[in-house]
């Protein structure tokens, strides 16, 4: 299973088979802090999906800190590397604001796990505030089966769903969900959206429109835009983050499918380049396979410690 899970029964993460993760340190040949050490490290960071820019920056920073620390010790350099990588990661962004209506807009390209994530989030937040204080909005009006998929989740969870006919305006669905939530004094709306390729500009334009409709009602509620990224897509997820963030301003990332093969170095690039926090990880297909992102745990797996 995923590189982000402990093989322990902690905070509800049950019986996950042990994973090896990327284990960068296990590939580093020992022998001191030579040019070869830094060269290897840079290559391994790229191999681990961090991208060339981030790999180079991290290695440069490591050289600086090694020099400043006046150390010749490889073990100390490994500790400094972990420190740099830890400082690169941003966590959080998933907290609800008390006493106010929270609206979570769930965005992402096709098939990354948006609809499943909406259901997982309802399950997760339902434990905090009660399922009856959550409203789901079927904002994917593009794919015929999407609203039904969400409806099944809603029925299972006992969470109210607002949906319109297929082909209708997604902005109107979400707007209706807001009215419905206000009338019922709900605390949270989770809005699904249609998957759109980040390369198709008209779809991204449509998203801008939805976002604008919601933002025009600002003050009434607290809007959070969550970008769902599939952990297995590596560097591609970095360009997805760039396009969505430029188009609508993303608030936090949710990384799905971390139970599948993924290296995870893309997270360093996403946090460092866009300043986006990683709020949650999806670790399987069940509703319970969803957890707040744990940076230390992620580093354990990425580095192999
Ligand atoms: N293994 C695994 N599978 C997941 C995870 N999250 C979602 N999936 C699976 O990924 C597939 C796609 O999930 P959806 O939630 O329908 O994805 P989507 O982004 O809504 O897809 P579109 O609406 O078509 O754009 C489903 O088979 C899910 O069960 C995860 O964390 N781990
Ligand atoms: Mg969907």
mmCIF file of C-alpha atoms and ligand atoms in Angstrom:
data_model
loop_
_atom_site.group_PDB
_atom_site.id
_atom_site.type_symbol
_atom_site.label_atom_id
_atom_site.label_comp_id
_atom_site.label_asym_id
_atom_site.label_seq_id
_atom_site.Cartn_x
_atom_site.Cartn_y
_atom_site.Cartn_z
ATOM 1 C CA UNK A 1 0.000 0.000 0.000
ATOM 2 C CA UNK A 2 0.820 3.666 -0.192
ATOM 3 C CA UNK A 3 3.974 5.402 0.752
ATOM 4 C CA UNK A 4 2.038 7.701 3.023
ATOM 5 C CA UNK A 5 0.626 5.176 5.441
ATOM 6 C CA UNK A 6 1.953 3.634 8.545
ATOM 7 C CA UNK A 7 1.645 -0.073 8.947
ATOM 8 C CA UNK A 8 0.057 0.530 12.305
ATOM 9 C CA UNK A 9 -3.349 1.060 13.730
ATOM 10 C CA UNK A 10 -2.999 4.791 14.332
ATOM 11 C CA UNK A 11 -5.725 7.376 13.821
ATOM 12 C CA UNK A 12 -7.912 4.854 12.066
ATOM 13 C CA UNK A 13 -5.329 3.673 9.526
ATOM 14 C CA UNK A 14 -5.880 -0.017 9.902
ATOM 15 C CA UNK A 15 -3.933 -3.019 8.731
ATOM 16 C CA UNK A 16 -2.205 -1.421 5.816
ATOM 17 C CA UNK A 17 0.439 -3.671 4.330
ATOM 18 C CA UNK A 18 3.950 -2.337 4.731
ATOM 19 C CA UNK A 19 5.179 -0.241 1.869
ATOM 20 C CA UNK A 20 8.730 0.522 0.885
ATOM 21 C CA UNK A 21 8.112 3.920 -0.704
ATOM 22 C CA UNK A 22 10.805 5.507 -2.863
ATOM 23 C CA UNK A 23 13.602 5.012 -0.280
ATOM 24 C CA UNK A 24 16.015 7.524 -1.743
ATOM 25 C CA UNK A 25 18.664 6.882 0.922
ATOM 26 C CA UNK A 26 18.901 3.216 0.094
ATOM 27 C CA UNK A 27 20.188 4.111 -3.400
ATOM 28 C CA UNK A 28 22.815 6.574 -2.213
ATOM 29 C CA UNK A 29 26.228 4.999 -2.186
ATOM 30 C CA UNK A 30 28.149 5.906 0.958
ATOM 31 C CA UNK A 31 31.687 7.223 0.944
ATOM 32 C CA UNK A 32 31.520 10.830 2.063
ATOM 33 C CA UNK A 33 30.425 14.145 0.673
ATOM 34 C CA UNK A 34 32.063 14.068 -2.744
ATOM 35 C CA UNK A 35 30.821 15.633 -5.983
ATOM 36 C CA UNK A 36 29.562 12.156 -6.778
ATOM 37 C CA UNK A 37 27.342 12.227 -3.688
ATOM 38 C CA UNK A 38 25.622 15.448 -4.803
ATOM 39 C CA UNK A 39 25.385 14.224 -8.402
ATOM 40 C CA UNK A 40 23.736 11.018 -7.295
ATOM 41 C CA UNK A 41 21.395 12.882 -5.009
ATOM 42 C CA UNK A 42 20.275 15.195 -7.801
ATOM 43 C CA UNK A 43 19.628 12.235 -10.119
ATOM 44 C CA UNK A 44 17.686 10.418 -7.431
ATOM 45 C CA UNK A 45 15.521 13.448 -6.687
ATOM 46 C CA UNK A 46 14.644 13.623 -10.393
ATOM 47 C CA UNK A 47 13.966 9.893 -10.482
ATOM 48 C CA UNK A 48 11.724 10.334 -7.437
ATOM 49 C CA UNK A 49 9.534 12.764 -9.460
ATOM 50 C CA UNK A 50 10.775 16.014 -7.900
ATOM 51 C CA UNK A 51 11.606 17.498 -11.309
ATOM 52 C CA UNK A 52 14.953 18.944 -12.378
ATOM 53 C CA UNK A 53 14.393 22.462 -11.015
ATOM 54 C CA UNK A 54 13.500 21.283 -7.514
ATOM 55 C CA UNK A 55 16.254 18.643 -7.520
ATOM 56 C CA UNK A 56 18.890 21.258 -8.398
ATOM 57 C CA UNK A 57 17.572 23.770 -5.854
ATOM 58 C CA UNK A 58 17.482 21.206 -3.054
ATOM 59 C CA UNK A 59 21.039 20.046 -3.784
ATOM 60 C CA UNK A 60 22.302 23.636 -3.856
ATOM 61 C CA UNK A 61 20.617 24.344 -0.550
ATOM 62 C CA UNK A 62 22.157 21.201 0.900
ATOM 63 C CA UNK A 63 25.640 22.264 -0.196
ATOM 64 C CA UNK A 64 25.069 25.645 1.469
ATOM 65 C CA UNK A 65 23.926 24.127 4.731
ATOM 66 C CA UNK A 66 26.703 21.544 4.784
ATOM 67 C CA UNK A 67 29.222 24.359 4.289
ATOM 68 C CA UNK A 68 27.606 26.565 6.930
ATOM 69 C CA UNK A 69 27.571 23.638 9.356
ATOM 70 C CA UNK A 70 31.260 22.967 8.647
ATOM 71 C CA UNK A 71 30.535 19.264 8.467
ATOM 72 C CA UNK A 72 32.212 16.548 6.437
ATOM 73 C CA UNK A 73 29.868 13.934 7.750
ATOM 74 C CA UNK A 74 27.503 12.157 5.334
ATOM 75 C CA UNK A 75 25.087 11.242 8.111
ATOM 76 C CA UNK A 76 24.817 14.940 9.016
ATOM 77 C CA UNK A 77 24.184 15.770 5.344
ATOM 78 C CA UNK A 78 21.366 13.231 5.246
ATOM 79 C CA UNK A 79 19.826 14.884 8.303
ATOM 80 C CA UNK A 80 20.175 18.299 6.647
ATOM 81 C CA UNK A 81 18.519 16.956 3.491
ATOM 82 C CA UNK A 82 15.549 15.756 5.493
ATOM 83 C CA UNK A 83 15.357 19.175 7.134
ATOM 84 C CA UNK A 84 15.317 20.934 3.744
ATOM 85 C CA UNK A 85 12.686 18.594 2.369
ATOM 86 C CA UNK A 86 10.570 18.967 5.518
ATOM 87 C CA UNK A 87 10.719 22.744 5.169
ATOM 88 C CA UNK A 88 9.558 22.365 1.561
ATOM 89 C CA UNK A 89 6.371 20.543 2.488
ATOM 90 C CA UNK A 90 3.276 22.485 3.478
ATOM 91 C CA UNK A 91 0.485 20.709 5.305
ATOM 92 C CA UNK A 92 -3.018 21.644 6.422
ATOM 93 C CA UNK A 93 -5.705 23.589 4.614
ATOM 94 C CA UNK A 94 -8.468 21.156 5.475
ATOM 95 C CA UNK A 95 -9.883 22.736 8.626
ATOM 96 C CA UNK A 96 -13.453 23.957 8.769
ATOM 97 C CA UNK A 97 -14.254 27.428 9.998
ATOM 98 C CA UNK A 98 -16.599 27.342 12.958
ATOM 99 C CA UNK A 99 -19.841 29.270 12.913
ATOM 100 C CA UNK A 100 -19.786 29.798 9.171
ATOM 101 C CA UNK A 101 -20.896 27.909 6.077
ATOM 102 C CA UNK A 102 -17.865 26.229 4.500
ATOM 103 C CA UNK A 103 -17.918 25.427 0.785
ATOM 104 C CA UNK A 104 -15.394 22.966 -0.618
ATOM 105 C CA UNK A 105 -15.126 22.991 -4.415
ATOM 106 C CA UNK A 106 -13.448 19.812 -5.630
ATOM 107 C CA UNK A 107 -11.448 20.259 -8.829
ATOM 108 C CA UNK A 108 -9.194 18.177 -11.014
ATOM 109 C CA UNK A 109 -8.675 16.446 -14.354
ATOM 110 C CA UNK A 110 -10.606 13.339 -15.450
ATOM 111 C CA UNK A 111 -10.462 10.254 -13.324
ATOM 112 C CA UNK A 112 -8.196 11.494 -10.528
ATOM 113 C CA UNK A 113 -10.769 10.549 -7.874
ATOM 114 C CA UNK A 114 -12.843 13.733 -7.379
ATOM 115 C CA UNK A 115 -16.243 12.124 -6.816
ATOM 116 C CA UNK A 116 -14.825 9.441 -4.523
ATOM 117 C CA UNK A 117 -12.983 12.191 -2.633
ATOM 118 C CA UNK A 118 -16.203 14.184 -2.146
ATOM 119 C CA UNK A 119 -17.744 11.090 -0.494
ATOM 120 C CA UNK A 120 -14.622 10.460 1.599
ATOM 121 C CA UNK A 121 -14.588 14.087 2.736
ATOM 122 C CA UNK A 122 -18.269 13.908 3.708
ATOM 123 C CA UNK A 123 -17.476 10.804 5.755
ATOM 124 C CA UNK A 124 -14.413 12.456 7.318
ATOM 125 C CA UNK A 125 -16.079 15.777 8.214
ATOM 126 C CA UNK A 126 -19.315 14.029 9.161
ATOM 127 C CA UNK A 127 -17.480 12.526 12.131
ATOM 128 C CA UNK A 128 -16.677 16.083 13.296
ATOM 129 C CA UNK A 129 -19.912 17.935 12.617
ATOM 130 C CA UNK A 130 -22.517 15.258 11.862
ATOM 131 C CA UNK A 131 -23.574 14.031 8.418
ATOM 132 C CA UNK A 132 -26.843 15.964 8.644
ATOM 133 C CA UNK A 133 -24.930 19.252 8.562
ATOM 134 C CA UNK A 134 -23.345 18.466 5.197
ATOM 135 C CA UNK A 135 -24.795 19.056 1.716
ATOM 136 C CA UNK A 136 -23.338 17.513 -1.434
ATOM 137 C CA UNK A 137 -23.601 19.389 -4.727
ATOM 138 C CA UNK A 138 -23.548 17.352 -7.943
ATOM 139 C CA UNK A 139 -21.597 19.938 -9.908
ATOM 140 C CA UNK A 140 -20.523 17.416 -12.534
ATOM 141 C CA UNK A 141 -23.493 17.920 -14.851
ATOM 142 C CA UNK A 142 -21.408 16.911 -17.845
ATOM 143 C CA UNK A 143 -21.156 13.158 -17.337
ATOM 144 C CA UNK A 144 -24.595 11.518 -17.096
ATOM 145 C CA UNK A 145 -23.646 8.971 -14.437
ATOM 146 C CA UNK A 146 -21.785 11.430 -12.215
ATOM 147 C CA UNK A 147 -24.787 12.669 -10.225
ATOM 148 C CA UNK A 148 -25.999 9.079 -9.710
ATOM 149 C CA UNK A 149 -22.554 8.089 -8.455
ATOM 150 C CA UNK A 150 -22.665 10.917 -5.932
ATOM 151 C CA UNK A 151 -26.294 10.190 -5.064
ATOM 152 C CA UNK A 152 -25.387 6.617 -4.096
ATOM 153 C CA UNK A 153 -22.657 7.941 -1.815
ATOM 154 C CA UNK A 154 -25.070 10.477 -0.330
ATOM 155 C CA UNK A 155 -27.688 7.815 0.396
ATOM 156 C CA UNK A 156 -25.115 5.562 1.991
ATOM 157 C CA UNK A 157 -23.865 8.346 4.222
ATOM 158 C CA UNK A 158 -27.243 9.911 4.919
ATOM 159 C CA UNK A 159 -26.050 13.190 3.437
ATOM 160 C CA UNK A 160 -28.349 15.470 1.467
ATOM 161 C CA UNK A 161 -27.592 15.939 -2.224
ATOM 162 C CA UNK A 162 -28.516 18.798 -4.538
ATOM 163 C CA UNK A 163 -28.593 17.873 -8.209
ATOM 164 C CA UNK A 164 -30.027 19.199 -11.444
ATOM 165 C CA UNK A 165 -30.604 17.579 -14.810
ATOM 166 C CA UNK A 166 -27.639 16.437 -16.847
ATOM 167 C CA UNK A 167 -26.309 19.220 -19.018
ATOM 168 C CA UNK A 168 -27.471 22.010 -16.737
ATOM 169 C CA UNK A 169 -25.271 24.813 -15.446
ATOM 170 C CA UNK A 170 -22.931 23.555 -12.698
ATOM 171 C CA UNK A 171 -22.779 27.046 -11.191
ATOM 172 C CA UNK A 172 -26.562 26.937 -10.666
ATOM 173 C CA UNK A 173 -26.340 23.559 -8.903
ATOM 174 C CA UNK A 174 -23.750 24.852 -6.482
ATOM 175 C CA UNK A 175 -25.688 28.073 -5.988
ATOM 176 C CA UNK A 176 -28.804 26.022 -5.122
ATOM 177 C CA UNK A 177 -26.753 23.949 -2.696
ATOM 178 C CA UNK A 178 -25.728 27.161 -0.952
ATOM 179 C CA UNK A 179 -29.361 28.262 -0.592
ATOM 180 C CA UNK A 180 -30.344 24.823 0.647
ATOM 181 C CA UNK A 181 -27.478 24.708 3.131
ATOM 182 C CA UNK A 182 -28.341 28.133 4.486
ATOM 183 C CA UNK A 183 -31.997 27.210 4.927
ATOM 184 C CA UNK A 184 -30.995 24.102 6.871
ATOM 185 C CA UNK A 185 -28.156 25.776 8.758
ATOM 186 C CA UNK A 186 -25.725 23.248 7.344
ATOM 187 C CA UNK A 187 -22.045 23.817 8.054
ATOM 188 C CA UNK A 188 -20.464 22.369 4.934
ATOM 189 C CA UNK A 189 -21.092 22.001 1.210
ATOM 190 C CA UNK A 190 -18.908 19.661 -0.800
ATOM 191 C CA UNK A 191 -19.234 20.323 -4.509
ATOM 192 C CA UNK A 192 -18.143 17.821 -7.132
ATOM 193 C CA UNK A 193 -17.141 19.168 -10.544
ATOM 194 C CA UNK A 194 -16.660 17.649 -13.978
ATOM 195 C CA UNK A 195 -13.199 16.388 -14.795
ATOM 196 C CA UNK A 196 -11.528 18.653 -17.292
ATOM 197 C CA UNK A 197 -8.259 18.281 -19.051
ATOM 198 C CA UNK A 198 -5.987 21.094 -17.997
ATOM 199 C CA UNK A 199 -4.929 21.432 -21.618
ATOM 200 C CA UNK A 200 -8.468 22.353 -22.764
ATOM 201 C CA UNK A 201 -8.784 26.058 -22.154
ATOM 202 C CA UNK A 202 -12.588 26.311 -22.629
ATOM 203 C CA UNK A 203 -13.138 23.869 -19.763
ATOM 204 C CA UNK A 204 -10.841 25.827 -17.551
ATOM 205 C CA UNK A 205 -12.770 28.985 -18.568
ATOM 206 C CA UNK A 206 -15.995 27.319 -17.444
ATOM 207 C CA UNK A 207 -14.370 26.592 -14.120
ATOM 208 C CA UNK A 208 -13.419 30.233 -13.777
ATOM 209 C CA UNK A 209 -17.098 31.077 -14.250
ATOM 210 C CA UNK A 210 -18.208 28.694 -11.481
ATOM 211 C CA UNK A 211 -15.534 30.058 -9.219
ATOM 212 C CA UNK A 212 -16.601 33.646 -9.965
ATOM 213 C CA UNK A 213 -20.268 32.909 -9.207
ATOM 214 C CA UNK A 214 -19.253 31.497 -5.855
ATOM 215 C CA UNK A 215 -16.831 34.275 -5.073
ATOM 216 C CA UNK A 216 -19.422 36.950 -5.900
ATOM 217 C CA UNK A 217 -21.361 35.731 -2.875
ATOM 218 C CA UNK A 218 -18.272 36.235 -0.736
ATOM 219 C CA UNK A 219 -18.752 36.984 2.941
ATOM 220 C CA UNK A 220 -21.741 34.693 3.040
ATOM 221 C CA UNK A 221 -19.577 31.615 3.270
ATOM 222 C CA UNK A 222 -15.990 30.468 3.219
ATOM 223 C CA UNK A 223 -14.969 29.005 -0.140
ATOM 224 C CA UNK A 224 -12.090 26.537 -0.374
ATOM 225 C CA UNK A 225 -10.904 25.153 -3.699
ATOM 226 C CA UNK A 226 -9.360 21.710 -3.389
ATOM 227 C CA UNK A 227 -7.349 20.366 -6.303
ATOM 228 C CA UNK A 228 -7.359 16.578 -6.525
ATOM 229 C CA UNK A 229 -4.174 15.083 -7.951
ATOM 230 C CA UNK A 230 -3.473 11.438 -8.722
ATOM 231 C CA UNK A 231 -0.212 10.491 -6.964
ATOM 232 C CA UNK A 232 0.760 8.123 -9.762
ATOM 233 C CA UNK A 233 0.931 10.895 -12.377
ATOM 234 C CA UNK A 234 4.263 12.249 -11.106
ATOM 235 C CA UNK A 235 5.509 15.397 -12.805
ATOM 236 C CA UNK A 236 2.287 15.727 -14.810
ATOM 237 C CA UNK A 237 0.501 16.642 -11.599
ATOM 238 C CA UNK A 238 2.808 19.633 -11.252
ATOM 239 C CA UNK A 239 1.556 21.097 -14.551
ATOM 240 C CA UNK A 240 -2.027 20.370 -13.494
ATOM 241 C CA UNK A 241 -1.409 22.320 -10.288
ATOM 242 C CA UNK A 242 0.024 25.206 -12.300
ATOM 243 C CA UNK A 243 -2.921 25.434 -14.714
ATOM 244 C CA UNK A 244 -5.650 25.159 -12.062
ATOM 245 C CA UNK A 245 -3.868 27.499 -9.698
ATOM 246 C CA UNK A 246 -3.390 30.127 -12.414
ATOM 247 C CA UNK A 247 -7.020 29.791 -13.526
ATOM 248 C CA UNK A 248 -8.914 29.856 -10.235
ATOM 249 C CA UNK A 249 -6.431 29.996 -7.346
ATOM 250 C CA UNK A 250 -6.244 26.665 -5.568
ATOM 251 C CA UNK A 251 -6.341 26.623 -1.743
ATOM 252 C CA UNK A 252 -5.129 23.082 -1.026
ATOM 253 C CA UNK A 253 -4.239 19.811 -2.709
ATOM 254 C CA UNK A 254 -5.666 16.357 -2.086
ATOM 255 C CA UNK A 255 -3.431 13.562 -3.264
ATOM 256 C CA UNK A 256 -5.281 10.364 -4.223
ATOM 257 C CA UNK A 257 -4.194 6.820 -5.045
ATOM 258 C CA UNK A 258 -1.168 6.929 -2.788
ATOM 259 C CA UNK A 259 -1.812 3.201 -2.300
ATOM 260 C CA UNK A 260 -0.712 2.663 -5.907
ATOM 261 C CA UNK A 261 2.848 2.901 -7.075
ATOM 262 C CA UNK A 262 3.976 6.480 -6.625
ATOM 263 C CA UNK A 263 7.264 8.058 -5.678
ATOM 264 C CA UNK A 264 5.968 11.321 -4.270
ATOM 265 C CA UNK A 265 8.754 13.772 -5.143
ATOM 266 C CA UNK A 266 6.219 15.868 -7.093
ATOM 267 C CA UNK A 267 4.880 17.107 -3.747
ATOM 268 C CA UNK A 268 8.085 19.033 -3.081
ATOM 269 C CA UNK A 269 7.692 20.833 -6.402
ATOM 270 C CA UNK A 270 3.984 21.553 -5.815
ATOM 271 C CA UNK A 271 4.568 23.006 -2.347
ATOM 272 C CA UNK A 272 7.718 24.942 -3.236
ATOM 273 C CA UNK A 273 6.599 26.371 -6.567
ATOM 274 C CA UNK A 274 2.986 27.255 -5.797
ATOM 275 C CA UNK A 275 2.984 27.477 -2.010
ATOM 276 C CA UNK A 276 0.070 25.036 -1.904
ATOM 277 C CA UNK A 277 -0.547 22.881 1.180
ATOM 278 C CA UNK A 278 -1.262 19.164 0.900
ATOM 279 C CA UNK A 279 -4.420 18.741 2.975
ATOM 280 C CA UNK A 280 -5.343 15.072 2.595
ATOM 281 C CA UNK A 281 -4.280 11.810 1.007
ATOM 282 C CA UNK A 282 -6.517 9.123 -0.459
ATOM 283 C CA UNK A 283 -5.166 5.678 0.286
ATOM 284 C CA UNK A 284 -7.670 3.329 -1.331
ATOM 285 C CA UNK A 285 -11.188 3.015 -2.655
ATOM 286 C CA UNK A 286 -13.077 2.781 0.645
ATOM 287 C CA UNK A 287 -14.564 5.793 2.425
ATOM 288 C CA UNK A 288 -12.166 5.287 5.318
ATOM 289 C CA UNK A 289 -9.123 5.406 3.049
ATOM 290 C CA UNK A 290 -8.656 9.113 3.551
ATOM 291 C CA UNK A 291 -6.352 10.927 5.999
ATOM 292 C CA UNK A 292 -4.884 14.330 6.746
ATOM 293 C CA UNK A 293 -1.483 14.492 5.075
ATOM 294 C CA UNK A 294 1.336 13.517 7.427
ATOM 295 C CA UNK A 295 4.621 15.116 6.280
ATOM 296 C CA UNK A 296 6.929 13.162 8.609
ATOM 297 C CA UNK A 297 5.400 9.887 7.538
ATOM 298 C CA UNK A 298 5.703 10.873 3.904
ATOM 299 C CA UNK A 299 9.400 11.726 4.411
ATOM 300 C CA UNK A 300 9.991 8.383 6.144
ATOM 301 C CA UNK A 301 8.731 6.661 3.012
ATOM 302 C CA UNK A 302 10.343 8.971 0.475
ATOM 303 C CA UNK A 303 13.763 8.797 2.090
ATOM 304 C CA UNK A 304 13.469 5.256 3.418
ATOM 305 C CA UNK A 305 14.086 5.925 7.091
HETATM 306 N N1 LIG B 1 -6.684 2.847 -5.302
HETATM 307 C C1 LIG B 1 -7.350 3.997 -5.214
HETATM 308 N N2 LIG B 1 -8.327 4.248 -6.064
HETATM 309 C C2 LIG B 1 -8.999 5.416 -5.962
HETATM 310 C C3 LIG B 1 -8.669 6.377 -4.971
HETATM 311 N N3 LIG B 1 -9.501 7.442 -5.134
HETATM 312 C C4 LIG B 1 -10.300 7.135 -6.174
HETATM 313 N N4 LIG B 1 -10.003 5.926 -6.681
HETATM 314 C C5 LIG B 1 -10.614 5.219 -7.824
HETATM 315 O O1 LIG B 1 -10.391 5.960 -9.006
HETATM 316 C C6 LIG B 1 -11.463 5.800 -9.929
HETATM 317 C C7 LIG B 1 -11.970 7.147 -10.376
HETATM 318 O O2 LIG B 1 -12.571 7.778 -9.254
HETATM 319 P P1 LIG B 1 -13.661 8.913 -9.405
HETATM 320 O O3 LIG B 1 -13.928 9.424 -8.025
HETATM 321 O O4 LIG B 1 -14.826 8.491 -10.202
HETATM 322 O O5 LIG B 1 -12.812 9.989 -10.222
HETATM 323 P P2 LIG B 1 -13.288 11.369 -10.826
HETATM 324 O O6 LIG B 1 -12.146 12.302 -10.746
HETATM 325 O O7 LIG B 1 -14.548 11.808 -10.179
HETATM 326 O O8 LIG B 1 -13.548 10.965 -12.341
HETATM 327 P P3 LIG B 1 -14.348 11.811 -13.474
HETATM 328 O O9 LIG B 1 -15.614 12.300 -12.837
HETATM 329 O O10 LIG B 1 -14.581 10.829 -14.572
HETATM 330 O O11 LIG B 1 -13.438 12.925 -13.880
HETATM 331 C C8 LIG B 1 -12.507 4.970 -9.191
HETATM 332 O O12 LIG B 1 -12.376 3.633 -9.595
HETATM 333 C C9 LIG B 1 -12.123 5.134 -7.729
HETATM 334 O O13 LIG B 1 -12.512 4.038 -6.931
HETATM 335 C C10 LIG B 1 -7.579 6.085 -4.067
HETATM 336 O O14 LIG B 1 -7.193 6.867 -3.184
HETATM 337 N N5 LIG B 1 -6.962 4.879 -4.233
HETATM 338 MG MG1 LIG B 2 -16.403 12.332 -10.971
#
